[in-house]
């Protein structure tokens, strides 16, 4: 796979995952940060729970599971094809598949945490701005 093909797949995966993890605009509520000044950690935890447990997040989980299944299937079929038709000693691509799966899961978790971090900063800044007025 060429580098630009990988970049295009990554951009599509990012776009879909961000779309599925961010709640609809009408459903976003400004927290009651004005009444009681809560810490960043508490606001982060609240936003993390709200980001993970909304309706579209199920589609993000389905996308992740589908991606992991496709990765495993792709490596298994490539391994089978090489072993069946090459005439060379058999190879195993299980370790490479596990590294790729681990990388995708780690990347997805990092993207989720980054989105929650940005959402928390936005909510706290909006609450501080509204509190000053």
PDB file of C-alpha atoms in Angstrom:
ATOM      1  CA  UNK A   1       0.000   0.000   0.000  1.00  0.00           C
ATOM      2  CA  UNK A   2       1.356   3.385  -0.955  1.00  0.00           C
ATOM      3  CA  UNK A   3       1.698   6.192   1.563  1.00  0.00           C
ATOM      4  CA  UNK A   4      -1.058   8.353   0.066  1.00  0.00           C
ATOM      5  CA  UNK A   5      -3.522   5.451   0.187  1.00  0.00           C
ATOM      6  CA  UNK A   6      -2.804   5.067   3.888  1.00  0.00           C
ATOM      7  CA  UNK A   7      -3.293   8.807   4.435  1.00  0.00           C
ATOM      8  CA  UNK A   8      -6.651   8.751   2.604  1.00  0.00           C
ATOM      9  CA  UNK A   9      -7.867   5.788   4.699  1.00  0.00           C
ATOM     10  CA  UNK A  10      -6.729   7.548   7.864  1.00  0.00           C
ATOM     11  CA  UNK A  11      -8.565  10.746   6.905  1.00  0.00           C
ATOM     12  CA  UNK A  12     -11.776   8.829   6.207  1.00  0.00           C
ATOM     13  CA  UNK A  13     -11.460   6.912   9.483  1.00  0.00           C
ATOM     14  CA  UNK A  14     -10.812  10.172  11.377  1.00  0.00           C
ATOM     15  CA  UNK A  15     -13.782  11.907   9.788  1.00  0.00           C
ATOM     16  CA  UNK A  16     -16.193   9.078  10.502  1.00  0.00           C
ATOM     17  CA  UNK A  17     -14.947   8.597  14.047  1.00  0.00           C
ATOM     18  CA  UNK A  18     -15.165  12.309  14.851  1.00  0.00           C
ATOM     19  CA  UNK A  19     -18.658  12.481  13.360  1.00  0.00           C
ATOM     20  CA  UNK A  20     -19.816   9.495  15.399  1.00  0.00           C
ATOM     21  CA  UNK A  21     -18.228  10.635  18.665  1.00  0.00           C
ATOM     22  CA  UNK A  22     -19.431  14.223  18.700  1.00  0.00           C
ATOM     23  CA  UNK A  23     -23.051  14.586  19.773  1.00  0.00           C
ATOM     24  CA  UNK A  24     -25.546  16.522  17.677  1.00  0.00           C
ATOM     25  CA  UNK A  25     -25.461  20.300  18.101  1.00  0.00           C
ATOM     26  CA  UNK A  26     -28.985  20.389  19.536  1.00  0.00           C
ATOM     27  CA  UNK A  27     -28.098  17.838  22.201  1.00  0.00           C
ATOM     28  CA  UNK A  28     -25.081  19.669  23.616  1.00  0.00           C
ATOM     29  CA  UNK A  29     -25.859  21.177  26.995  1.00  0.00           C
ATOM     30  CA  UNK A  30     -23.742  23.727  28.757  1.00  0.00           C
ATOM     31  CA  UNK A  31     -22.944  22.239  32.111  1.00  0.00           C
ATOM     32  CA  UNK A  32     -23.839  23.975  35.313  1.00  0.00           C
ATOM     33  CA  UNK A  33     -20.262  25.168  35.645  1.00  0.00           C
ATOM     34  CA  UNK A  34     -21.600  28.572  36.598  1.00  0.00           C
ATOM     35  CA  UNK A  35     -23.304  27.474  39.790  1.00  0.00           C
ATOM     36  CA  UNK A  36     -20.455  25.473  41.209  1.00  0.00           C
ATOM     37  CA  UNK A  37     -16.925  25.857  39.928  1.00  0.00           C
ATOM     38  CA  UNK A  38     -15.855  22.301  39.235  1.00  0.00           C
ATOM     39  CA  UNK A  39     -12.335  21.190  38.477  1.00  0.00           C
ATOM     40  CA  UNK A  40     -11.039  20.353  35.043  1.00  0.00           C
ATOM     41  CA  UNK A  41     -10.748  16.662  35.934  1.00  0.00           C
ATOM     42  CA  UNK A  42     -14.400  16.453  36.974  1.00  0.00           C
ATOM     43  CA  UNK A  43     -15.542  18.256  33.838  1.00  0.00           C
ATOM     44  CA  UNK A  44     -13.301  15.972  31.745  1.00  0.00           C
ATOM     45  CA  UNK A  45     -14.817  12.851  33.322  1.00  0.00           C
ATOM     46  CA  UNK A  46     -18.357  14.159  32.772  1.00  0.00           C
ATOM     47  CA  UNK A  47     -17.615  14.939  29.126  1.00  0.00           C
ATOM     48  CA  UNK A  48     -15.948  11.554  28.648  1.00  0.00           C
ATOM     49  CA  UNK A  49     -19.026   9.759  29.951  1.00  0.00           C
ATOM     50  CA  UNK A  50     -21.340  11.905  27.805  1.00  0.00           C
ATOM     51  CA  UNK A  51     -19.194  11.344  24.713  1.00  0.00           C
ATOM     52  CA  UNK A  52     -19.046   7.581  25.150  1.00  0.00           C
ATOM     53  CA  UNK A  53     -22.686   7.061  26.123  1.00  0.00           C
ATOM     54  CA  UNK A  54     -24.728   8.805  23.461  1.00  0.00           C
ATOM     55  CA  UNK A  55     -26.576   7.311  20.516  1.00  0.00           C
ATOM     56  CA  UNK A  56     -24.013   7.929  17.773  1.00  0.00           C
ATOM     57  CA  UNK A  57     -21.180   6.430  19.835  1.00  0.00           C
ATOM     58  CA  UNK A  58     -22.597   2.978  19.079  1.00  0.00           C
ATOM     59  CA  UNK A  59     -21.768   3.623  15.433  1.00  0.00           C
ATOM     60  CA  UNK A  60     -18.209   4.585  16.411  1.00  0.00           C
ATOM     61  CA  UNK A  61     -17.873   1.278  18.254  1.00  0.00           C
ATOM     62  CA  UNK A  62     -19.273  -0.551  15.227  1.00  0.00           C
ATOM     63  CA  UNK A  63     -16.722   1.240  13.016  1.00  0.00           C
ATOM     64  CA  UNK A  64     -13.883   0.212  15.323  1.00  0.00           C
ATOM     65  CA  UNK A  65     -15.034  -3.426  15.450  1.00  0.00           C
ATOM     66  CA  UNK A  66     -15.487  -3.489  11.667  1.00  0.00           C
ATOM     67  CA  UNK A  67     -11.992  -2.048  11.185  1.00  0.00           C
ATOM     68  CA  UNK A  68     -10.436  -4.627  13.507  1.00  0.00           C
ATOM     69  CA  UNK A  69     -12.234  -7.487  11.760  1.00  0.00           C
ATOM     70  CA  UNK A  70     -11.098  -6.236   8.356  1.00  0.00           C
ATOM     71  CA  UNK A  71      -7.494  -5.955   9.562  1.00  0.00           C
ATOM     72  CA  UNK A  72      -7.489  -9.509  10.921  1.00  0.00           C
ATOM     73  CA  UNK A  73      -9.214 -10.892   7.831  1.00  0.00           C
ATOM     74  CA  UNK A  74      -6.844  -9.066   5.488  1.00  0.00           C
ATOM     75  CA  UNK A  75      -3.723 -10.358   7.195  1.00  0.00           C
ATOM     76  CA  UNK A  76      -5.122 -13.892   7.425  1.00  0.00           C
ATOM     77  CA  UNK A  77      -6.035 -13.989   3.735  1.00  0.00           C
ATOM     78  CA  UNK A  78      -2.651 -12.553   2.747  1.00  0.00           C
ATOM     79  CA  UNK A  79      -0.913 -15.185   4.860  1.00  0.00           C
ATOM     80  CA  UNK A  80      -3.039 -17.980   3.397  1.00  0.00           C
ATOM     81  CA  UNK A  81      -2.427 -16.794  -0.172  1.00  0.00           C
ATOM     82  CA  UNK A  82       1.343 -16.602   0.339  1.00  0.00           C
ATOM     83  CA  UNK A  83       1.518 -20.014   1.998  1.00  0.00           C
ATOM     84  CA  UNK A  84      -0.736 -21.663  -0.594  1.00  0.00           C
ATOM     85  CA  UNK A  85       0.883 -20.306  -3.735  1.00  0.00           C
ATOM     86  CA  UNK A  86       4.494 -19.324  -3.076  1.00  0.00           C
ATOM     87  CA  UNK A  87       6.230 -22.668  -2.707  1.00  0.00           C
ATOM     88  CA  UNK A  88       8.379 -21.205   0.071  1.00  0.00           C
ATOM     89  CA  UNK A  89       8.261 -22.253   3.738  1.00  0.00           C
ATOM     90  CA  UNK A  90       5.081 -21.108   5.491  1.00  0.00           C
ATOM     91  CA  UNK A  91       5.012 -17.704   7.128  1.00  0.00           C
ATOM     92  CA  UNK A  92       2.890 -16.213   9.892  1.00  0.00           C
ATOM     93  CA  UNK A  93       1.576 -12.651   9.924  1.00  0.00           C
ATOM     94  CA  UNK A  94      -0.166 -12.896  13.299  1.00  0.00           C
ATOM     95  CA  UNK A  95       2.336 -10.648  15.070  1.00  0.00           C
ATOM     96  CA  UNK A  96       2.034  -7.971  12.383  1.00  0.00           C
ATOM     97  CA  UNK A  97      -1.757  -8.178  12.593  1.00  0.00           C
ATOM     98  CA  UNK A  98      -1.629  -7.790  16.384  1.00  0.00           C
ATOM     99  CA  UNK A  99       0.658  -4.753  16.088  1.00  0.00           C
ATOM    100  CA  UNK A 100      -1.705  -3.166  13.578  1.00  0.00           C
ATOM    101  CA  UNK A 101      -4.773  -3.905  15.727  1.00  0.00           C
ATOM    102  CA  UNK A 102      -3.023  -2.507  18.797  1.00  0.00           C
ATOM    103  CA  UNK A 103      -2.059   0.605  16.840  1.00  0.00           C
ATOM    104  CA  UNK A 104      -5.622   1.199  15.628  1.00  0.00           C
ATOM    105  CA  UNK A 105      -7.085   0.747  19.126  1.00  0.00           C
ATOM    106  CA  UNK A 106      -4.444   3.038  20.643  1.00  0.00           C
ATOM    107  CA  UNK A 107      -5.038   5.657  17.932  1.00  0.00           C
ATOM    108  CA  UNK A 108      -8.803   5.498  18.460  1.00  0.00           C
ATOM    109  CA  UNK A 109      -8.476   5.931  22.221  1.00  0.00           C
ATOM    110  CA  UNK A 110      -6.056   8.844  21.732  1.00  0.00           C
ATOM    111  CA  UNK A 111      -8.481  10.502  19.310  1.00  0.00           C
ATOM    112  CA  UNK A 112     -11.359  10.000  21.748  1.00  0.00           C
ATOM    113  CA  UNK A 113      -9.403  11.528  24.623  1.00  0.00           C
ATOM    114  CA  UNK A 114      -8.307  14.455  22.433  1.00  0.00           C
ATOM    115  CA  UNK A 115     -11.904  15.162  21.406  1.00  0.00           C
ATOM    116  CA  UNK A 116     -13.072  15.027  25.021  1.00  0.00           C
ATOM    117  CA  UNK A 117     -10.208  17.327  26.047  1.00  0.00           C
ATOM    118  CA  UNK A 118     -11.157  19.901  23.403  1.00  0.00           C
ATOM    119  CA  UNK A 119     -14.833  19.669  24.335  1.00  0.00           C
ATOM    120  CA  UNK A 120     -14.009  20.150  28.020  1.00  0.00           C
ATOM    121  CA  UNK A 121     -11.876  23.208  27.278  1.00  0.00           C
ATOM    122  CA  UNK A 122     -14.647  24.653  25.126  1.00  0.00           C
ATOM    123  CA  UNK A 123     -17.302  24.068  27.793  1.00  0.00           C
ATOM    124  CA  UNK A 124     -15.172  25.550  30.572  1.00  0.00           C
ATOM    125  CA  UNK A 125     -14.247  28.583  28.476  1.00  0.00           C
ATOM    126  CA  UNK A 126     -17.902  29.166  27.550  1.00  0.00           C
ATOM    127  CA  UNK A 127     -18.920  28.821  31.202  1.00  0.00           C
ATOM    128  CA  UNK A 128     -16.201  31.270  32.287  1.00  0.00           C
ATOM    129  CA  UNK A 129     -17.231  33.707  29.558  1.00  0.00           C
ATOM    130  CA  UNK A 130     -20.904  33.494  30.528  1.00  0.00           C
ATOM    131  CA  UNK A 131     -20.011  33.782  34.219  1.00  0.00           C
ATOM    132  CA  UNK A 132     -18.212  37.082  33.680  1.00  0.00           C
ATOM    133  CA  UNK A 133     -21.156  38.694  31.883  1.00  0.00           C
TER     134      UNK A 133
END
